Short mmCIF file of C-alpha atoms in Angstrom, two decimals:
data_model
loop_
_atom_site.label_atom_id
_atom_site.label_comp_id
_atom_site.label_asym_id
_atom_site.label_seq_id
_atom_site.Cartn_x
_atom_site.Cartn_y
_atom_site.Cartn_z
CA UNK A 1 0.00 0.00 0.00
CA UNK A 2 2.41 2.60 1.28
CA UNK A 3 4.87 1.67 -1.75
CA UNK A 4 1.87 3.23 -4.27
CA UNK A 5 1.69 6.34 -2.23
CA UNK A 6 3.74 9.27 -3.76
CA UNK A 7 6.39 11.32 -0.91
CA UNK A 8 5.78 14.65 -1.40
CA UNK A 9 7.27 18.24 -0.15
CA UNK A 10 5.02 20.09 2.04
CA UNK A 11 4.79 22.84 0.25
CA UNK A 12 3.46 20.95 -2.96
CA UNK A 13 0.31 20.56 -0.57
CA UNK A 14 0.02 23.96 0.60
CA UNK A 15 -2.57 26.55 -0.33
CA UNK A 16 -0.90 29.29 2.20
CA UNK A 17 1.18 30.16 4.86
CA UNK A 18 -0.17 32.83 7.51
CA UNK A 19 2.59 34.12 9.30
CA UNK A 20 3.42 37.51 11.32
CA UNK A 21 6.44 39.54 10.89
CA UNK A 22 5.79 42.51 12.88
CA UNK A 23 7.02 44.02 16.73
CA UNK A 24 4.98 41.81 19.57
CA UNK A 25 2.17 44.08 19.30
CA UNK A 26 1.46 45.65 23.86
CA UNK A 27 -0.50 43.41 25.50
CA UNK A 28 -4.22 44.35 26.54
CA UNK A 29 -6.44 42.61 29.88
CA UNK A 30 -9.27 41.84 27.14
CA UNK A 31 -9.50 42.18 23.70
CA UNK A 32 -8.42 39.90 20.79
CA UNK A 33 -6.61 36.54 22.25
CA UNK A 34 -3.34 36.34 20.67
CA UNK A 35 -1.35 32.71 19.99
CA UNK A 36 2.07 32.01 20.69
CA UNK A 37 5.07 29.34 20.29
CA UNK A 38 3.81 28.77 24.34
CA UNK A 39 0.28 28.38 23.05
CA UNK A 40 0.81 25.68 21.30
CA UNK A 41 1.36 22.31 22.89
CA UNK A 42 1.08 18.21 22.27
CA UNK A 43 -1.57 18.89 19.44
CA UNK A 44 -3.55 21.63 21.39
CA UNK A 45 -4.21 24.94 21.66
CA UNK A 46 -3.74 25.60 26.16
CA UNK A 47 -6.10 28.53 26.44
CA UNK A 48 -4.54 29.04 29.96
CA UNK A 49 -1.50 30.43 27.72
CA UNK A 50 -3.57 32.84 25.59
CA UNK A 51 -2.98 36.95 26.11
CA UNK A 52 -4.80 39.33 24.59
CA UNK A 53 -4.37 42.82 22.56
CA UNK A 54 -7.22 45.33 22.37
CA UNK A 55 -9.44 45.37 19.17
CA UNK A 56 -7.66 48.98 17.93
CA UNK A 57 -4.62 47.41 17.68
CA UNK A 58 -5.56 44.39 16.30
CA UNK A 59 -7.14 46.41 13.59
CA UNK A 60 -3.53 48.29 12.78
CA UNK A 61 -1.45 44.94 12.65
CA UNK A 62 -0.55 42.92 9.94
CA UNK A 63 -0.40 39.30 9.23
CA UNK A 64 -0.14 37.51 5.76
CA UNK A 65 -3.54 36.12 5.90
CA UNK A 66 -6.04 35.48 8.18
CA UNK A 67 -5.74 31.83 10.04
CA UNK A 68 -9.10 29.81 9.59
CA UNK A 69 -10.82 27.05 10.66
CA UNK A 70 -8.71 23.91 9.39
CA UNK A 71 -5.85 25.81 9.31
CA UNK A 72 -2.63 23.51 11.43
CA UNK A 73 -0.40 25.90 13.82
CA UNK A 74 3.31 24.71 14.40
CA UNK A 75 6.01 26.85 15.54
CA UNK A 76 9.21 28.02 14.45
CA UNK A 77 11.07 28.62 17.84
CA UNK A 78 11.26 28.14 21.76
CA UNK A 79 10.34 25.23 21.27
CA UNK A 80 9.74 24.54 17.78
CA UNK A 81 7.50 21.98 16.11
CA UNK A 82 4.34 22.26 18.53
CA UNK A 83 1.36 21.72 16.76
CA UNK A 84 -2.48 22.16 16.94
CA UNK A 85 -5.46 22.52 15.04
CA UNK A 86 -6.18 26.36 14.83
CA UNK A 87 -9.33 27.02 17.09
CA UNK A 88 -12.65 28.59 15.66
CA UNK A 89 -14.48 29.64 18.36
CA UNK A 90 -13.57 33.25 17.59
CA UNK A 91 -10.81 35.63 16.22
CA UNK A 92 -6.95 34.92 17.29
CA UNK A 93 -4.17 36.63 16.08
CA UNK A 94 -0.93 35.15 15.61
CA UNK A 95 2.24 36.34 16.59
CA UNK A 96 5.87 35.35 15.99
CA UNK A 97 7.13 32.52 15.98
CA UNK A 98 4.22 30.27 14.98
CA UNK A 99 2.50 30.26 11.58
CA UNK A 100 -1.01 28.54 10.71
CA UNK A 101 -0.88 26.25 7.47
CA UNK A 102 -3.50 25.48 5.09
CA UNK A 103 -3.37 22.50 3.22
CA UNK A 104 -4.55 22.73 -0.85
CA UNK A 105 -8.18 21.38 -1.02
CA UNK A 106 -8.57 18.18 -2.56
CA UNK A 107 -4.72 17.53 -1.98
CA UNK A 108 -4.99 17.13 1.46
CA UNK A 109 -6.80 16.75 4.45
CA UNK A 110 -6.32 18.84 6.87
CA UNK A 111 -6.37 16.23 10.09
CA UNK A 112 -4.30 14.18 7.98
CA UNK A 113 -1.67 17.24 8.14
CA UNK A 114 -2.14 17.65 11.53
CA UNK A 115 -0.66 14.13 12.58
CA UNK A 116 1.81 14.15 9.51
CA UNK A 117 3.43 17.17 11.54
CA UNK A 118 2.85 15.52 14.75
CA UNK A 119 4.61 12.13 13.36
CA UNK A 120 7.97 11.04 14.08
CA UNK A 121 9.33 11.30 10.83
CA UNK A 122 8.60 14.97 10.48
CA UNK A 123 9.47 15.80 13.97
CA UNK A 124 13.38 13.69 13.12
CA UNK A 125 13.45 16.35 10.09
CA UNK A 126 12.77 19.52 12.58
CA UNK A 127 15.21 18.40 14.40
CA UNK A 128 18.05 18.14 12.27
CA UNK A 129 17.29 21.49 10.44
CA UNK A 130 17.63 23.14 14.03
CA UNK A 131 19.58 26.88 13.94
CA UNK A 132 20.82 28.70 16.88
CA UNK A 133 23.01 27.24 19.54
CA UNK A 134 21.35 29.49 22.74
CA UNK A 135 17.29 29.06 21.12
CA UNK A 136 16.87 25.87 18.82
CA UNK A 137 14.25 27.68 15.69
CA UNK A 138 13.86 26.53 12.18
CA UNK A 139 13.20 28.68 9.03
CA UNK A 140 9.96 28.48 7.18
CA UNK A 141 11.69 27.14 4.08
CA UNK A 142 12.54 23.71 6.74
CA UNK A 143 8.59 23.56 7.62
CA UNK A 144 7.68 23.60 4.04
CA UNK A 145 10.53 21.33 2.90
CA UNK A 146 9.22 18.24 5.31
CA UNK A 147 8.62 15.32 3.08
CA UNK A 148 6.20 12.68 4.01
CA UNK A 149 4.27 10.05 2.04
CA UNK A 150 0.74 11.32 0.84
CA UNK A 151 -2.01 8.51 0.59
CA UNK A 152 -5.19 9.08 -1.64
CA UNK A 153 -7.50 11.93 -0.13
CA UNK A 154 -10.24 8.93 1.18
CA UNK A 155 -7.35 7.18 3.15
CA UNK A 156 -5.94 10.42 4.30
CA UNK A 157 -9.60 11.40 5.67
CA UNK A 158 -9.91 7.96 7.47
CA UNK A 159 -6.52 7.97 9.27
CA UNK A 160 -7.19 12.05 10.47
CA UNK A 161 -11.00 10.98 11.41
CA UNK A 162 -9.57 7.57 13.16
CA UNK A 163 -6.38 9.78 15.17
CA UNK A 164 -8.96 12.48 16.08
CA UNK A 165 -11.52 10.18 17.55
CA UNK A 166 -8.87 8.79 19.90
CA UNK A 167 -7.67 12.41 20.78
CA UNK A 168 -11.45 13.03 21.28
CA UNK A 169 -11.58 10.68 23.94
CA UNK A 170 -8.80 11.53 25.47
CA UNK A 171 -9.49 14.95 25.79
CA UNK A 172 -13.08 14.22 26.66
CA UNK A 173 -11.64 12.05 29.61
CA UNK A 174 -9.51 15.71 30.31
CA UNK A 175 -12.57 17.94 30.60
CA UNK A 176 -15.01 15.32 32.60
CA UNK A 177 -12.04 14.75 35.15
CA UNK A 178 -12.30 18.90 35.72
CA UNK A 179 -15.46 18.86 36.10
CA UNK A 180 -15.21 16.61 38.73
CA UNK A 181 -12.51 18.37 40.29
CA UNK A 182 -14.67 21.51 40.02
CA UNK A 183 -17.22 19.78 41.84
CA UNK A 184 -15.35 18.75 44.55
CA UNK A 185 -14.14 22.20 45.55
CA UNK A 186 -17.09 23.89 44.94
CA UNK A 187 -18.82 21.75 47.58
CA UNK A 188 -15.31 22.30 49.95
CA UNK A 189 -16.25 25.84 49.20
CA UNK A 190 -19.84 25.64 50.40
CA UNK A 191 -19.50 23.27 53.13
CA UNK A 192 -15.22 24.73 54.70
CA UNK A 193 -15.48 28.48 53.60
CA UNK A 194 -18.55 29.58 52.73
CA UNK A 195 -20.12 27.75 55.46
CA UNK A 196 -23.65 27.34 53.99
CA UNK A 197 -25.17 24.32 55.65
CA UNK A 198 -24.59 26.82 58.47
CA UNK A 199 -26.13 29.63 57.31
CA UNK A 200 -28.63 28.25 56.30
CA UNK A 201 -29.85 27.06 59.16
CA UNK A 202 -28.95 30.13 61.00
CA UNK A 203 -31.35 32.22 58.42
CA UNK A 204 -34.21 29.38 59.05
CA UNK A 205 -33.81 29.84 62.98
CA UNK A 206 -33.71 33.27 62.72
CA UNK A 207 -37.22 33.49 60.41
CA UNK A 208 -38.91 31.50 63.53
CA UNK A 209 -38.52 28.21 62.42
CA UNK A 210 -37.91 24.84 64.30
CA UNK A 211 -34.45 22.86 64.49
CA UNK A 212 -36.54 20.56 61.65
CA UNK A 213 -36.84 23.20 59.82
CA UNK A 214 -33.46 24.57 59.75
CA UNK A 215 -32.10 21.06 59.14
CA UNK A 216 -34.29 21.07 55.99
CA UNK A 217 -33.06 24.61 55.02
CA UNK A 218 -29.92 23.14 55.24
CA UNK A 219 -30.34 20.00 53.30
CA UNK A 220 -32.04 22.08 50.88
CA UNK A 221 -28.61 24.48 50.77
CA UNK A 222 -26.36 21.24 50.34
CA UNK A 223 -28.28 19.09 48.13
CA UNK A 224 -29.65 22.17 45.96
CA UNK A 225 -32.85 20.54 45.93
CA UNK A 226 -36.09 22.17 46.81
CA UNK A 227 -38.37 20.95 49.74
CA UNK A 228 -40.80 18.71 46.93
CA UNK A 229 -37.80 17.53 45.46
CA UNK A 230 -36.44 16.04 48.99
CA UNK A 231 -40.18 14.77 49.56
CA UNK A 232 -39.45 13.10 46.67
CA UNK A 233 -36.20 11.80 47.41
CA UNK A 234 -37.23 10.36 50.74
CA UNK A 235 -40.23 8.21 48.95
CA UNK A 236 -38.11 7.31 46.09
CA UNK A 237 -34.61 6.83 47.20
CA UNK A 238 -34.90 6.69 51.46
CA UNK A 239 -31.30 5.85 52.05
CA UNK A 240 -29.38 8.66 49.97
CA UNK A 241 -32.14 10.99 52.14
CA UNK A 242 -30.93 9.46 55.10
CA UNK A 243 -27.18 10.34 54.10
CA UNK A 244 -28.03 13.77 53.42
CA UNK A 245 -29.66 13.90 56.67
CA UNK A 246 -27.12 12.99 58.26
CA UNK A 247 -24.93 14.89 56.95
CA UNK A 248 -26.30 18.13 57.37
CA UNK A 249 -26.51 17.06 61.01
CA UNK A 250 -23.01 17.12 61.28
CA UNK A 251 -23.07 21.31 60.62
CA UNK A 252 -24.26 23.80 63.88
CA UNK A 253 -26.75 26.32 63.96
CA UNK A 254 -24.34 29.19 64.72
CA UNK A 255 -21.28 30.94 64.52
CA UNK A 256 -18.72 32.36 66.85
CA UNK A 257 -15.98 34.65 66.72
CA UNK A 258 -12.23 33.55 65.59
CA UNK A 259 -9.09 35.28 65.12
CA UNK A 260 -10.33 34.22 61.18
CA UNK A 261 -13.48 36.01 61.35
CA UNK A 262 -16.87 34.27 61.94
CA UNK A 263 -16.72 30.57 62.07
CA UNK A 264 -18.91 27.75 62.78
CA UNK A 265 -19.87 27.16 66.52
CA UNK A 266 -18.01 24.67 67.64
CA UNK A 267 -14.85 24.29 65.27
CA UNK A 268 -11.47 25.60 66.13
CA UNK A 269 -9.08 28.38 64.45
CA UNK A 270 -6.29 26.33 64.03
CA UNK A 271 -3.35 25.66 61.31
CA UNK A 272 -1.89 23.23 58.83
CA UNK A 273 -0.25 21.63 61.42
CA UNK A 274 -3.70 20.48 63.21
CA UNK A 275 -4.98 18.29 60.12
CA UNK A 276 -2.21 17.32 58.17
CA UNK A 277 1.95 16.50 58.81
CA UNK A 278 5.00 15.74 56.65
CA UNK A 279 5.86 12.67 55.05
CA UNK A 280 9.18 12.07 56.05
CA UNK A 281 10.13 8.32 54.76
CA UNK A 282 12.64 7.37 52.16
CA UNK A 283 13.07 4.75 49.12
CA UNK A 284 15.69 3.55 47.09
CA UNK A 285 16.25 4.70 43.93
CA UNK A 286 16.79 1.56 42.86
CA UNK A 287 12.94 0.83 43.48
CA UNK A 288 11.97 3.66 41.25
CA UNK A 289 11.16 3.91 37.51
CA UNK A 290 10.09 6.92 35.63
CA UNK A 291 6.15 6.05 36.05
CA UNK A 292 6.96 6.30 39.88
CA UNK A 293 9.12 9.31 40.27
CA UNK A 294 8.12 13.02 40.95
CA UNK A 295 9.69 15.59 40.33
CA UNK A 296 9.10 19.70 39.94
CA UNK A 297 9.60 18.97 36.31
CA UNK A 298 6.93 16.71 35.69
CA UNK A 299 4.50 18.24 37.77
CA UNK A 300 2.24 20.44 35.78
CA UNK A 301 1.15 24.14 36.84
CA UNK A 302 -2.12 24.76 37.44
CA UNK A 303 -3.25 21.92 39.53
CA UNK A 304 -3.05 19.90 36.24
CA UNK A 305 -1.57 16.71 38.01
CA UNK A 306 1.63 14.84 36.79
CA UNK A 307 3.25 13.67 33.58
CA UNK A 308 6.31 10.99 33.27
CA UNK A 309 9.36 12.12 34.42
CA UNK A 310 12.42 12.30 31.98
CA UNK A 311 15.28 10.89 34.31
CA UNK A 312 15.36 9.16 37.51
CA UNK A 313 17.61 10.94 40.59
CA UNK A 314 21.26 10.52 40.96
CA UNK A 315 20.76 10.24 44.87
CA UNK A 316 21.15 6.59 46.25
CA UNK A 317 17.41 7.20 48.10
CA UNK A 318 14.64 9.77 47.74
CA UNK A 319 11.74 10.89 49.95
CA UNK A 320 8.50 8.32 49.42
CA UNK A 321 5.24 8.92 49.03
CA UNK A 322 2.29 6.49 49.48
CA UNK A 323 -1.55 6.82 47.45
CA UNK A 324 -3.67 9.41 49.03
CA UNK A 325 -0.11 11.41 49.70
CA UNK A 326 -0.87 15.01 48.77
CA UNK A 327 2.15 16.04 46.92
CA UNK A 328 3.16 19.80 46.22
CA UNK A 329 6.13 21.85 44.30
CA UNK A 330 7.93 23.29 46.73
CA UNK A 331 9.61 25.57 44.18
CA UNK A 332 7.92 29.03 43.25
CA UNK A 333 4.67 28.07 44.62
CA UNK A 334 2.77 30.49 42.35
CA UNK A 335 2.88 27.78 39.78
CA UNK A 336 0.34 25.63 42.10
CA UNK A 337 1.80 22.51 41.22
CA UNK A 338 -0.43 20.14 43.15
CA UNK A 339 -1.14 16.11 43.43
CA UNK A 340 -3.53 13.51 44.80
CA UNK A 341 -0.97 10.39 44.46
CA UNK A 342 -2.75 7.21 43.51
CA UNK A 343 0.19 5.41 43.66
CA UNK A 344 3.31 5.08 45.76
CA UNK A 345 7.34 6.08 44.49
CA UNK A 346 9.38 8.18 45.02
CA UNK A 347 9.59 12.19 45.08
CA UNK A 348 12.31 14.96 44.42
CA UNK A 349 13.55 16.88 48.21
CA UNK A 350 11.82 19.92 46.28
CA UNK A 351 8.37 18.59 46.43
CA UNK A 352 6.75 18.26 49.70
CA UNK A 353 4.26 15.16 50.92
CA UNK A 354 1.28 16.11 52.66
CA UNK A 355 -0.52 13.47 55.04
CA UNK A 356 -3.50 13.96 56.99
CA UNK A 357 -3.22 13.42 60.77
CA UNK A 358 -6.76 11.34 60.92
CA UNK A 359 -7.41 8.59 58.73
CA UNK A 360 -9.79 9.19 56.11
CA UNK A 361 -9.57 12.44 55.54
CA UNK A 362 -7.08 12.98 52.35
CA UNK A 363 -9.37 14.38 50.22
CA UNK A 364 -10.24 17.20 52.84
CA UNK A 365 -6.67 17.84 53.27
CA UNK A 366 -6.38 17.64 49.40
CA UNK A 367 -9.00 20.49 48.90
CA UNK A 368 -7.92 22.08 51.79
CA UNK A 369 -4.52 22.61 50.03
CA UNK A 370 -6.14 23.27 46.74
CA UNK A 371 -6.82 26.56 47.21
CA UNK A 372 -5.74 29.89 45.86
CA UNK A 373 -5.45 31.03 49.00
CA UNK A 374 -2.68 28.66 50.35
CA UNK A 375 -0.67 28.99 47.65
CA UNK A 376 -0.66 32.69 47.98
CA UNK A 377 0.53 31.78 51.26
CA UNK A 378 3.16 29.51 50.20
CA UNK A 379 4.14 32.73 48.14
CA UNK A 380 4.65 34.86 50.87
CA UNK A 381 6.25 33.25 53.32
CA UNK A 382 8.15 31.68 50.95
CA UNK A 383 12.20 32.85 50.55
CA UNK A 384 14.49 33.40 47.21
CA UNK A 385 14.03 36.01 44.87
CA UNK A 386 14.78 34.07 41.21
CA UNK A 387 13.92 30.90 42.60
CA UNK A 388 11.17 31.52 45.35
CA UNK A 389 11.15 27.82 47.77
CA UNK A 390 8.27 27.36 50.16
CA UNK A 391 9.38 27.87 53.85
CA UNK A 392 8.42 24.13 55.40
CA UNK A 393 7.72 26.23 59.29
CA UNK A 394 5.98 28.53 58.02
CA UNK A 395 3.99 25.99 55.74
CA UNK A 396 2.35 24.31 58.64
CA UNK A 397 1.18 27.77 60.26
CA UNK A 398 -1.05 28.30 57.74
CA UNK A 399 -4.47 28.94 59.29
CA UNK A 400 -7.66 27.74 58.93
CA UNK A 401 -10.74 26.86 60.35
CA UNK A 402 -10.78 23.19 62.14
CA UNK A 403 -13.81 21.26 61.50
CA UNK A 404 -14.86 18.29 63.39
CA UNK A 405 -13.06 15.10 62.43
CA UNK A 406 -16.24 13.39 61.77
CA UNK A 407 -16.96 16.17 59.29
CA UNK A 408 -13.73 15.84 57.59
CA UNK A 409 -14.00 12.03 56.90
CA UNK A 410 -17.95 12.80 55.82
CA UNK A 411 -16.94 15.24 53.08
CA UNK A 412 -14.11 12.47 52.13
CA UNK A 413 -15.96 9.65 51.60
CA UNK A 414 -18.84 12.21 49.76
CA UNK A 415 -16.05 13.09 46.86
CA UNK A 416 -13.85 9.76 46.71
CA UNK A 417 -15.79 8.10 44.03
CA UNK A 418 -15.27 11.18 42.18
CA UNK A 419 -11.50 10.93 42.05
CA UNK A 420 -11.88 7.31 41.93
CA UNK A 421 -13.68 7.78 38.47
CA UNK A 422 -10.99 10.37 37.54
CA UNK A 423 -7.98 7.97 38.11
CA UNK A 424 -9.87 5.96 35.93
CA UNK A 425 -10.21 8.60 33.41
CA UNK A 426 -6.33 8.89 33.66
CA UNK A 427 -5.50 5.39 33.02
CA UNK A 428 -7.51 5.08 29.99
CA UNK A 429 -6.31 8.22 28.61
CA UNK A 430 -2.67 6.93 28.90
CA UNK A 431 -3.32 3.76 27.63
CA UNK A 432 -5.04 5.65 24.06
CA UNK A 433 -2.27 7.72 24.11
CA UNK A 434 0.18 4.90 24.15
CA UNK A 435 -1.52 3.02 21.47
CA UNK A 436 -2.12 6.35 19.15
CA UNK A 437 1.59 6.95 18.96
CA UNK A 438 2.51 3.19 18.29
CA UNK A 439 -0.10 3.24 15.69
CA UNK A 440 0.43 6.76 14.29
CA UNK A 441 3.96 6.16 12.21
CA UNK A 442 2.52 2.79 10.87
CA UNK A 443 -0.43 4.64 9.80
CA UNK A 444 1.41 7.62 7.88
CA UNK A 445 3.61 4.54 6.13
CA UNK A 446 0.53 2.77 5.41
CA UNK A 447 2.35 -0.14 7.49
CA UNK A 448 -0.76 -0.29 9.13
CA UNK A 449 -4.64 0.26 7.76
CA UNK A 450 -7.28 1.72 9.51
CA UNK A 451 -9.48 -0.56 9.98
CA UNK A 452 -6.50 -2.88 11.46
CA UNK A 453 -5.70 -0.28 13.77
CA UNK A 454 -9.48 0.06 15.16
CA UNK A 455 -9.49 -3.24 16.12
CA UNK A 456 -6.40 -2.76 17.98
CA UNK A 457 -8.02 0.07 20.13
CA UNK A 458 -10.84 -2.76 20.80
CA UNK A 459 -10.24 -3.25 24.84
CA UNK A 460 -8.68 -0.13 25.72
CA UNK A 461 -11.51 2.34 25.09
CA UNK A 462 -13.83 3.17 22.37
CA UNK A 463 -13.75 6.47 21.04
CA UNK A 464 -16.50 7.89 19.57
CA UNK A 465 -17.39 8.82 15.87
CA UNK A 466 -14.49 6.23 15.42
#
């Protein structure tokens, strides 16, 4: 098959190259969101790396073209060879160092370009055409002088359909494993900072009610149901009423003073150090592998979790961590690098292990540590100017509102299913991923077909639209 299919020069495929060539045009707060080389990454657009440049001077700059739907982003420098689909939710502009191609209609697909650039054997050609010894770039001529082989336009649709159905899943797996997360804190929120079981009750007590009828205000506040609803849900489903119940039992009716402000009657003002200690145990190195090593590096920013790590410590033994191990980058904090381990290994000095002082409880501690408002502390107690480290004393005096253990373990065992689902998530993400970049190069050689290589993702996952 593949020795029928003609190798071709990129730019015999091209219809045009939108590039800009102008001075980084002064950054606005809103306005037009603006795509650069740190935009750009494993085959996605991050829109946490998106600035923006009001409308007037969008209207004065000038790019060759205007990118498009369909249209494949790669970039030219720092680092060079990312590439995504451009987005099409609304206007972007483009700076330097990335340009948006568009393949030639009925030439080629433009999902099939998208994983031709993303293949090994275009990537292997980047690479040797690198220029600059202090920041690697390539030249537009090297972009359009890739060579691949170019199957017939049906096969070319099939293998970009096939590829993007597994990325679909993947990323699907992405966004339902944040809203989960979102979940989680929003009810920490509500239940640890807001306080609105409390509240509620407080308002129902206050409007002459009975302790009933606060404890149904406050069921109503946690559950977000209305009082028919939880009629309802006491006929139809008795024993998740009862948990709810009991639940909202475990909240007072009122609130005292605390060096914190108003708290719950009843809890303590307290600090880090009250629900949660160090991890101080060691393993060898020669226990760990790359899948079971953390480091700063492979922790991402934004409370995004972990990826694999690129090289194992040169340390005989490391600090260990065990699942439920709440693991966090000590270095420049602002970064909120952040972790609920689900397995145990091994961790860099420079990233701390959090464990909770009563059992049951990590995922309180977890969300507990989760929020902007520790890291901001981590910030400024922290010490270093260039390279900021969080100060491991001053850590633990963080303060914070003590609830009652019971409490703790209730809200625990309310979201563990949730990040039992999203470890799931994980693990079938990973495994797609594996098997797309196995099956990727075979499929560009037309080693492999694509209906062969559906059956191969029979078992893992199936994506949809495959």
């Amino acid at each position: 098959m593949s020795a029928e299919w003609p190798e071709v020069k990129l730019r015999d495929v091209l219809e045009t190259i939108i590039d800009y060539r102008g001075k980084t045009p002064p950054k606005s707060k809103t306005g037009i969101p603006v795509l650069t080389a740190a935009s750009v990454k494993d085959g996605r657009v991050l829109r946490d790396k998106v600035s923006y440049i009001s409308k007037e001077t969008y209207d004065l700059v000038t790019t060759r073209g205007l990118p498009q739907k369909g249209d494949v982003l790669i970039t030219t420098e720092a680092p060079v060879g990312e590439v995504a689909p451009m987005p099409h939710d609304r206007i972007y502009h483009i700076t330097r160092r990335i340009m948006a191609l568009r393949g030639a209609r009925n030439k080629i697909d433009s999902r099939f370009l998208l994983y031709v650039l993303l293949g090994r054997h275009c990537q292997c050609q980047l690479q040797r055409a690198y220029r600059g010894s202090t920041v690697p770039r390539v030249l537009k001529t090297d972009i359009t002088g890739l060579n691949f082989k170019l199957p017939p336009l049906v096969e070319q649709e099939a293998i970009g359909r096939f590829l993007t159905s597994v990325d679909e899943k993947i990323h699907l797996n992405h966004q339902t494993n944040q809203t989960l997360e979102q979940i989680a804190q929003a009810i920490f929120r509500s239940w640890f900072v807001d306080f609105q079981p409390v509240k509620a009750k407080i308002a129902s007590l206050q409007a002459g009610g009975s302790e009933e009828d606060a404890l149904l205000a406050a069921m109503q506040a946690i559950s977000g149901k209305d009082e028919p609803e939880l009629t309802r849900l006491q006929a139809e489903q008795p024993e998740q009423y009862a948990e709810l119940r009991a639940t909202t039992e475990l909240f007072p009716s009122a609130m005292q003073d605390s060096e914190l402000g108003e708290i719950p009657e009843g809890w303590t003002y307290g600090s880090l150090s009250d629900v949660a200690n160090f991890s101080n145990n060691r393993v060898s190195k020669d226990e760990l592998t790359l899948e079971t090593y953390i480091s700063t590096e492979n922790m991402l920013e934004n409370r995004r979790g972990v990826c694999l790590d690129s090289s194992l410590p040169s340390s005989a033994s490391v600090p260990s961590f065990e699942p439920g191990e709440i693991l966090i980058s000590n270095i420049r904090p602002y970064f909120k690098k952040i972790w609920l381990a689900n397995i145990s290994g091994g961790r860099s000095p420079d990233v701390l292990g959090f464990t909770p002082r009563h059992n049951g409880t990590n995922e309180y501690l977890f969300n507990l540590l989760y929020q902007d408002r520790f890291f901001e502390y981590m910030m400024l107690t922290s010490k270093g100017a260039k390279m900021p480290r969080g100060d491991k004393k001053a850590i633990m005096q963080f303060a914070t509102a003590v609830p009652s253990i019971d409490l703790m373990k209730h809200f625990s065992g309310h979201v563990r299913s949730s990040y039992m689902l999203a470890i799931s998530h994980n693990r079938e993400s990973e495994s797609l991923a594996s098997l797309r970049d196995s099956l990727l190069p075979k499929l560009l050689s037309g080693e492999l077909s694509v209906s062969i290589a559906k059956d191969q993702l029979t078992g893992v996952a199936e994506p949809a639209h495959v």
